[in-house]
mmCIF file of C-alpha atoms in Angstrom:
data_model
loop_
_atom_site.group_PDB
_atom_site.id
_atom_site.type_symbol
_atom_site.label_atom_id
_atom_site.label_comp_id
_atom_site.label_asym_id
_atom_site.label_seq_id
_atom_site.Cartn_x
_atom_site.Cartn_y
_atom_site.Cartn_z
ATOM 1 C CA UNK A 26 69.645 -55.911 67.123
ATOM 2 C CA UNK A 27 71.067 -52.370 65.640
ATOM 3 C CA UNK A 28 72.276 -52.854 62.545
ATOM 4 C CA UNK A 29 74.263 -49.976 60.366
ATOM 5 C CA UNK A 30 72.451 -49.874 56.796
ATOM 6 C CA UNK A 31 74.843 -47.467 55.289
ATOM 7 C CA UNK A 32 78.607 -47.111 54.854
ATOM 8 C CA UNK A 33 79.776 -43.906 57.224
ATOM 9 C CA UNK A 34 83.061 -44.300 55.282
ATOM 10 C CA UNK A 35 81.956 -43.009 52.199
ATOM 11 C CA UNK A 36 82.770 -38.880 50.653
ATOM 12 C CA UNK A 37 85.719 -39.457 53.300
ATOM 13 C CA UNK A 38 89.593 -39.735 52.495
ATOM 14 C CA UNK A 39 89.180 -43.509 53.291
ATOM 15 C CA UNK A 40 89.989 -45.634 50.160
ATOM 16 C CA UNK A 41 86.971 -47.224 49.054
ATOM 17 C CA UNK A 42 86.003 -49.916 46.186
ATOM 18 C CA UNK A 43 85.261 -49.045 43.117
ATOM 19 C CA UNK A 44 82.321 -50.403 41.405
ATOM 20 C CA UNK A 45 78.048 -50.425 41.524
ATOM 21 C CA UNK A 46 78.253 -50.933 45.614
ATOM 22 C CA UNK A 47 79.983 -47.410 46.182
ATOM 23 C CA UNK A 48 77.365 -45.715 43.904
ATOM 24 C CA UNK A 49 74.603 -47.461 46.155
ATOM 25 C CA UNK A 50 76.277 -46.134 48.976
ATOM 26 C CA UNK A 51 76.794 -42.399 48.279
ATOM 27 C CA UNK A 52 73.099 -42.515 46.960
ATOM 28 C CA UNK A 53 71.632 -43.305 50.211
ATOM 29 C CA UNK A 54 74.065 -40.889 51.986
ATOM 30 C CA UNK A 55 72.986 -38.526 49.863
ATOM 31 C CA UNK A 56 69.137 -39.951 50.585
ATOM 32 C CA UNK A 57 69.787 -39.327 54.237
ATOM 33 C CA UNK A 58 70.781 -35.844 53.897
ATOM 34 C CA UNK A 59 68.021 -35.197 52.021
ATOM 35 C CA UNK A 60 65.817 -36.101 54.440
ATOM 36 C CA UNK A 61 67.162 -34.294 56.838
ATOM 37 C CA UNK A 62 67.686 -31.264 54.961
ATOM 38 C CA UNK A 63 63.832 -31.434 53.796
ATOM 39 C CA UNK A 64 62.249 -33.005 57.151
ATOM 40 C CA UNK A 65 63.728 -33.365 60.223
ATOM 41 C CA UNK A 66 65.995 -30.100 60.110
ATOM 42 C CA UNK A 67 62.099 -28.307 59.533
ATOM 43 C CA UNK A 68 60.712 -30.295 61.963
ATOM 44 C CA UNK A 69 62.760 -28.990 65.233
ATOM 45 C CA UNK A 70 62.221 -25.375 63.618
ATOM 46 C CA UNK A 71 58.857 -26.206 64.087
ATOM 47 C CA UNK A 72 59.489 -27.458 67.896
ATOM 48 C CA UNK A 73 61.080 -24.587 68.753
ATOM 49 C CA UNK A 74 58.178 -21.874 67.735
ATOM 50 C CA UNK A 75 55.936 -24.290 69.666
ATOM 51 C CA UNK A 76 58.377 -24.361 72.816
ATOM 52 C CA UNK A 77 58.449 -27.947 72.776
ATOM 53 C CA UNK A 78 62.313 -26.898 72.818
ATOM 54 C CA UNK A 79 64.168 -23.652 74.319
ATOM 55 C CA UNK A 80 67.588 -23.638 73.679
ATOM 56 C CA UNK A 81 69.201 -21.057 76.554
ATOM 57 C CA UNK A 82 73.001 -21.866 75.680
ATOM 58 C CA UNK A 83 75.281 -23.234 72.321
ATOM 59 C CA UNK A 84 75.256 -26.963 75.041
ATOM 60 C CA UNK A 85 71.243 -27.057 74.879
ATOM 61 C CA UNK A 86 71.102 -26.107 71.335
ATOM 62 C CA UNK A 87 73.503 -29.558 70.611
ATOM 63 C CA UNK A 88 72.346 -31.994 72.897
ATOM 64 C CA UNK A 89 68.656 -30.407 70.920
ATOM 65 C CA UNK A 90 69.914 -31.148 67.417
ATOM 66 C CA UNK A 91 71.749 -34.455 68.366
ATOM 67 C CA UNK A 92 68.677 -36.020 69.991
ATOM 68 C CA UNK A 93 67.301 -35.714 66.433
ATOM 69 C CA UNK A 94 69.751 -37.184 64.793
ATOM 70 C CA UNK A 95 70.641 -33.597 63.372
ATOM 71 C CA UNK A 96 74.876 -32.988 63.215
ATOM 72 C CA UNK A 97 75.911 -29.760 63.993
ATOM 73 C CA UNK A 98 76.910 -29.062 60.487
ATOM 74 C CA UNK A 99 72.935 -28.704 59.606
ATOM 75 C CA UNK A 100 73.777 -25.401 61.895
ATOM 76 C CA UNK A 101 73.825 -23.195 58.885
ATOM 77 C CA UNK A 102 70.283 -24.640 57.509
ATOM 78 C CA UNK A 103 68.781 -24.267 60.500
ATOM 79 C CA UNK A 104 69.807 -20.407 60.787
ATOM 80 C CA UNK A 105 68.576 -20.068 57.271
ATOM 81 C CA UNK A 106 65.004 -21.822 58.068
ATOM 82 C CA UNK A 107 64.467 -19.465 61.073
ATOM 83 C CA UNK A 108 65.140 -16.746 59.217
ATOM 84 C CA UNK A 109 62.711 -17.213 56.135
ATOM 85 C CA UNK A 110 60.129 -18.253 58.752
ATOM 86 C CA UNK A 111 60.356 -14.548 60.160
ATOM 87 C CA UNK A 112 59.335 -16.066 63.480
ATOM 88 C CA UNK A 113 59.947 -13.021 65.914
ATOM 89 C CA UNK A 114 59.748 -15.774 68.801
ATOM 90 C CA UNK A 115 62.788 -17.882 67.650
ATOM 91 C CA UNK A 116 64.684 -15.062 66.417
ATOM 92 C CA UNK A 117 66.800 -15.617 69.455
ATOM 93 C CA UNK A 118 67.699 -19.319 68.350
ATOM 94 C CA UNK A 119 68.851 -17.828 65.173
ATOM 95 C CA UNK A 120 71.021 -15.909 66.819
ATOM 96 C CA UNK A 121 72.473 -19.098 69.302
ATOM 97 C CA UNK A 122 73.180 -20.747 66.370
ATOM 98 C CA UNK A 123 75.422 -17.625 64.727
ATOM 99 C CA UNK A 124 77.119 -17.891 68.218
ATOM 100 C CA UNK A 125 77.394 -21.517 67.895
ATOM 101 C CA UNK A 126 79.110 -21.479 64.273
ATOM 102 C CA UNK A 127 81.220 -18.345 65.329
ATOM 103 C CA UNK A 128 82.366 -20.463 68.887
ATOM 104 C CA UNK A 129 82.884 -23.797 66.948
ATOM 105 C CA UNK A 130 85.226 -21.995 64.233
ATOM 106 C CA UNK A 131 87.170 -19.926 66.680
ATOM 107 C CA UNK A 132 87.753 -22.960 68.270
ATOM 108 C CA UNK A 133 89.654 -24.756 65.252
ATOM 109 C CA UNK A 134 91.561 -21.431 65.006
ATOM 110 C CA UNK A 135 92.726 -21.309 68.441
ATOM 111 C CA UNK A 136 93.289 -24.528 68.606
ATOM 112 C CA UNK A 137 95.454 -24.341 65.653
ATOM 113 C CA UNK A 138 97.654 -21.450 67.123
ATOM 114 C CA UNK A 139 98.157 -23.354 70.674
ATOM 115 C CA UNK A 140 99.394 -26.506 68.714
ATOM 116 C CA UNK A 141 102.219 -24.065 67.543
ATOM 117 C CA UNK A 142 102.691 -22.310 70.638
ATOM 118 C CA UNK A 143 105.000 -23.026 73.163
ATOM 119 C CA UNK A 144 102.803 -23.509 76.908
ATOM 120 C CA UNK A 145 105.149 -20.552 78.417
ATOM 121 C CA UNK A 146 103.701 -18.492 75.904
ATOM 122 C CA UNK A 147 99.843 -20.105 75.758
ATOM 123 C CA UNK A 148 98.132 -17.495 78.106
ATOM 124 C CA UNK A 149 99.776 -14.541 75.892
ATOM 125 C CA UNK A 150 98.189 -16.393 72.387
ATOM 126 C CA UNK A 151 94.784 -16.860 74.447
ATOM 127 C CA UNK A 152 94.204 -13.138 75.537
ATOM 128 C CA UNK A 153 95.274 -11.309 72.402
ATOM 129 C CA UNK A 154 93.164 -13.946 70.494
ATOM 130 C CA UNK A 155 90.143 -12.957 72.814
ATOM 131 C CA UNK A 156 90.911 -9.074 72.822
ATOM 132 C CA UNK A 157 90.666 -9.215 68.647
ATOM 133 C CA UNK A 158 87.648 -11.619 68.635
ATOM 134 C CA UNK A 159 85.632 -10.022 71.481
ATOM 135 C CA UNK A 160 87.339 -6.942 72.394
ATOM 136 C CA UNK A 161 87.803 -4.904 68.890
ATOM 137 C CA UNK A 162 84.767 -2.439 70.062
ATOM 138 C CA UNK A 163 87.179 -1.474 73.081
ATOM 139 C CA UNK A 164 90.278 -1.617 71.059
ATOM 140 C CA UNK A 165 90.415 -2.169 67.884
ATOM 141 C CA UNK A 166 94.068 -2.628 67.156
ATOM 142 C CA UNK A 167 95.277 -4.751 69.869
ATOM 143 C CA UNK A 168 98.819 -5.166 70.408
ATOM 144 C CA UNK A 169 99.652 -8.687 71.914
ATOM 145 C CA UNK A 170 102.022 -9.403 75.076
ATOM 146 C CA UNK A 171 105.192 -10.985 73.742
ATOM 147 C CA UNK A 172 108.203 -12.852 75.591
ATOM 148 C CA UNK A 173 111.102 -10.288 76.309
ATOM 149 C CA UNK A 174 113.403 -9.968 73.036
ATOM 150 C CA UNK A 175 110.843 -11.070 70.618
ATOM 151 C CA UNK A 176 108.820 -8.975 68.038
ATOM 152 C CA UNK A 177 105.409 -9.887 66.263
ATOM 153 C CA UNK A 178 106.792 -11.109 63.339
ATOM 154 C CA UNK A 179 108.172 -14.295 65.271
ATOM 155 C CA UNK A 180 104.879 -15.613 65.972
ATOM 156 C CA UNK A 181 101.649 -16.545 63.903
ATOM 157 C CA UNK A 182 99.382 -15.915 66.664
ATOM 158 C CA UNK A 183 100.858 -12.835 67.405
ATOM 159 C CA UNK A 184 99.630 -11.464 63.974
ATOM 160 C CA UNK A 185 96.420 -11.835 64.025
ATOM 161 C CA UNK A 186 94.202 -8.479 64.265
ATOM 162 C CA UNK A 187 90.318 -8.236 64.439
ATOM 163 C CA UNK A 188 89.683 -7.649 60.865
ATOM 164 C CA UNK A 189 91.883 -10.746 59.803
ATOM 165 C CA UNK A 190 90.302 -12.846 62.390
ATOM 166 C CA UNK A 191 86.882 -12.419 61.627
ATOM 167 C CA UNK A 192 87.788 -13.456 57.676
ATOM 168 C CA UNK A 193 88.972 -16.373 59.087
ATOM 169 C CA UNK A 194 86.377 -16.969 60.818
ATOM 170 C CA UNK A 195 83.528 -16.192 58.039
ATOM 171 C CA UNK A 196 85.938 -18.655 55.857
ATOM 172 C CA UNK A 197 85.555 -21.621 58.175
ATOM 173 C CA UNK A 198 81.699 -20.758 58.907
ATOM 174 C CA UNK A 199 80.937 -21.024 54.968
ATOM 175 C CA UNK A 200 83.411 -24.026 55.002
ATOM 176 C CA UNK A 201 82.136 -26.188 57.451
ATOM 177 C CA UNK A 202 78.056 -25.193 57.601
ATOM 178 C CA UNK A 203 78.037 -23.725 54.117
ATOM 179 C CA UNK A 204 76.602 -20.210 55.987
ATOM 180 C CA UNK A 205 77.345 -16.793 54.930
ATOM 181 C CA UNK A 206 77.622 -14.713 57.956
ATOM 182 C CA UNK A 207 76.583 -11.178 58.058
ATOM 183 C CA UNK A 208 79.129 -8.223 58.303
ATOM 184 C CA UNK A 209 78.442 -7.581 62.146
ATOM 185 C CA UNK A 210 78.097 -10.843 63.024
ATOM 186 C CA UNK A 211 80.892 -11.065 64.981
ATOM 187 C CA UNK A 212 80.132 -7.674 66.711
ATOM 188 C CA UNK A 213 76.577 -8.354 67.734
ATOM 189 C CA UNK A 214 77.650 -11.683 69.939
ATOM 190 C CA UNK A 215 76.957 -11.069 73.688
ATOM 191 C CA UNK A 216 80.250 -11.239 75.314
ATOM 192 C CA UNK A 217 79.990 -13.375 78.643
ATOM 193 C CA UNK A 218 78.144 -16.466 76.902
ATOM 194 C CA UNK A 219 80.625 -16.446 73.768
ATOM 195 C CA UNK A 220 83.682 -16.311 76.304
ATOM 196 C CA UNK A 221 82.424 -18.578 78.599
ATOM 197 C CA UNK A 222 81.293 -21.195 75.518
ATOM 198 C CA UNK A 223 84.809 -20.826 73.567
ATOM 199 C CA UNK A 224 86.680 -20.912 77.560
ATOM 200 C CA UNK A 225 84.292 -24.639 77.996
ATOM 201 C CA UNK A 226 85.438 -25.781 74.470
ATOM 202 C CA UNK A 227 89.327 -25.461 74.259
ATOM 203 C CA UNK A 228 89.611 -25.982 77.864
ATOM 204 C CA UNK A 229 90.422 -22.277 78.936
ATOM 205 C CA UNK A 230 90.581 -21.146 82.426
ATOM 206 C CA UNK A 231 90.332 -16.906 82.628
ATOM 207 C CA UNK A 232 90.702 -14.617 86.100
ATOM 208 C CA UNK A 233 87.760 -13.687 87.430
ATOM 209 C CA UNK A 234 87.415 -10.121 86.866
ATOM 210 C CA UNK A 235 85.254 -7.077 85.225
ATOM 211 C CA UNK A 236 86.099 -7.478 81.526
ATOM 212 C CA UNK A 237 85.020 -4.626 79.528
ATOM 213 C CA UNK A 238 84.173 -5.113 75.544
ATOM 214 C CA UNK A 239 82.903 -1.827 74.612
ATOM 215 C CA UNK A 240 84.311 1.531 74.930
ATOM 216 C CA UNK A 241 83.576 3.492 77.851
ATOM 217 C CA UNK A 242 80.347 6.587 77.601
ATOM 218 C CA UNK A 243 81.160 10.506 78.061
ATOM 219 C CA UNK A 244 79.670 10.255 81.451
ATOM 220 C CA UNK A 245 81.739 6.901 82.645
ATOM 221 C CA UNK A 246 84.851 8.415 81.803
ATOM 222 C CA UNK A 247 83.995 11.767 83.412
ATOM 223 C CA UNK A 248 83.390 9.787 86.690
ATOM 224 C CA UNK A 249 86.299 7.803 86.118
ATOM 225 C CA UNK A 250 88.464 11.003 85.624
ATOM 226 C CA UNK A 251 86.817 12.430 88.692
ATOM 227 C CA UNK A 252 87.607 9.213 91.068
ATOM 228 C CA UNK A 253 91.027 9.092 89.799
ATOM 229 C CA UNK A 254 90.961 13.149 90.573
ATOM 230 C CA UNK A 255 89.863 12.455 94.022
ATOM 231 C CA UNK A 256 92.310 9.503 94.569
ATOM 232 C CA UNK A 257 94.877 11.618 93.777
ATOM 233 C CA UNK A 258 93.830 14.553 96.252
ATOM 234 C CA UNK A 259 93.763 12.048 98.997
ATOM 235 C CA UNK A 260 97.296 10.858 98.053
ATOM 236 C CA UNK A 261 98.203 14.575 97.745
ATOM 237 C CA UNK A 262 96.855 15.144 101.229
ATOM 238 C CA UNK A 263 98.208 12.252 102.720
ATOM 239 C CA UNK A 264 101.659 13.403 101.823
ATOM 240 C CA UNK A 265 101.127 16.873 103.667
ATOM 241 C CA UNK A 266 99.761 15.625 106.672
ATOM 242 C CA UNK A 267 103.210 13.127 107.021
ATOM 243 C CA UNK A 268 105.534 16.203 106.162
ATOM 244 C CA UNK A 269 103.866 18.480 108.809
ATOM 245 C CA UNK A 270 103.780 15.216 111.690
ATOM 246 C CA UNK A 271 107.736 15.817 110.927
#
């Protein structure tokens, strides 16, 4: 028969008695995080340089953690850990767990804008949120879509820009897993798996097309200035041929 040995209630806003019991039960919290902190959070550290475990996406590195009894809040020691162990071979779940703190912030903050946001206007909060969190190498001072005889001002979403984003963002990471995230963090995610794990989280659906994050190379935009040369030739032509026919 399971039986619960500690009271989850306590360090929460939920009133709680005064008196000897409520000591007892903060110390044994505070036992339990210990523990984890010390031994279990080193132990699947351990798994992972052994390839017991292989994380390939944010979803494998939680159902990972959880199956240890490990909440996702640990995320920020277990970045740490990797990263004293200078283990070359799990220097990739260091970096899944960045993602994962960056995803599970940006979540709260877009979250927090759509609660505000009327659902006419949802799909214009979603994209410039995306084009300052995942898009400031292409353009770094994106200008958001607004609803005809509005200005930027109106709207809290609508002022957001990448710098002020990725405060936010470093705020709630030190917040919530008590992790200091470096200065490109943001800018060394890889694009696809960050947009598809913050689309699977807040419930976003996005058109299927070639979205581009960083700027284009000398030699892309001289073939793109060279298609659009020839595209306009043929047009050119086109037009010739139908004023001769007449």
């Amino acid at each position: 028969e399971f039986k619960l040995n500690f009271n989850t209630d306590v360090f929460t806003c939920a009133k709680q008695p005064e008196g000897e019991q409520l000591k007892q039960d903060e110390q044994i919290i505070r036992d339990a995080s210990k523990f984890l902190a010390e031994e279990i959070v080193p132990s699947i550290v351990l798994d992972f340089a052994s390839y017991s475990i292989s994380p390939l996406d944010g979803d494998a590195l939680t159902k990972a953690m959880h199956r240890r009894g490990i909440n996702m809040r640990y995320l920020g020691k277990l970045t740490e850990l990797i990263a004293i162990s200078k283990d070359k071979r799990i220097e990739h779940v260091r970096q899944l767990a960045i993602q994962e703190m960056i995803v599970r912030a940006s979540k709260r903050l877009l979250r927090k804008y759509l609660s505000k946001c009327p659902v006419e206007q949802a799909s214009f909060c979603i994209s410039h949120f995306f084009n300052c969190l995942l898009g400031a190498g292409f353009n770094a001072k994106p200008s958001p879509v607004l609803p005809e005889g509005t200005n930027r001002n109106d709207f809290e979403w609508a002022q957001i820009t990448p710098a002020g984003l990725k405060t936010l963002i470093a705020q709630q990471v030190l917040l919530r897993f008590r992790y200091k995230l470096e200065d490109d963090a943001i800018e060394k995610l890889n694009f696809i798996p960050t947009l598809r794990e913050l689309c699977i989280r807040v419930g976003v659906q996005v058109s299927t097309r070639d979205y581009r994050a960083q700027p284009y190379t000398e030699e892309e935009r001289a073939a793109n200035l060279a298609e659009d040369a020839a595209y306009q030739t043929a047009i050119d032509r086109k037009k010739q041929e139908q004023s001769s026919s007449r």
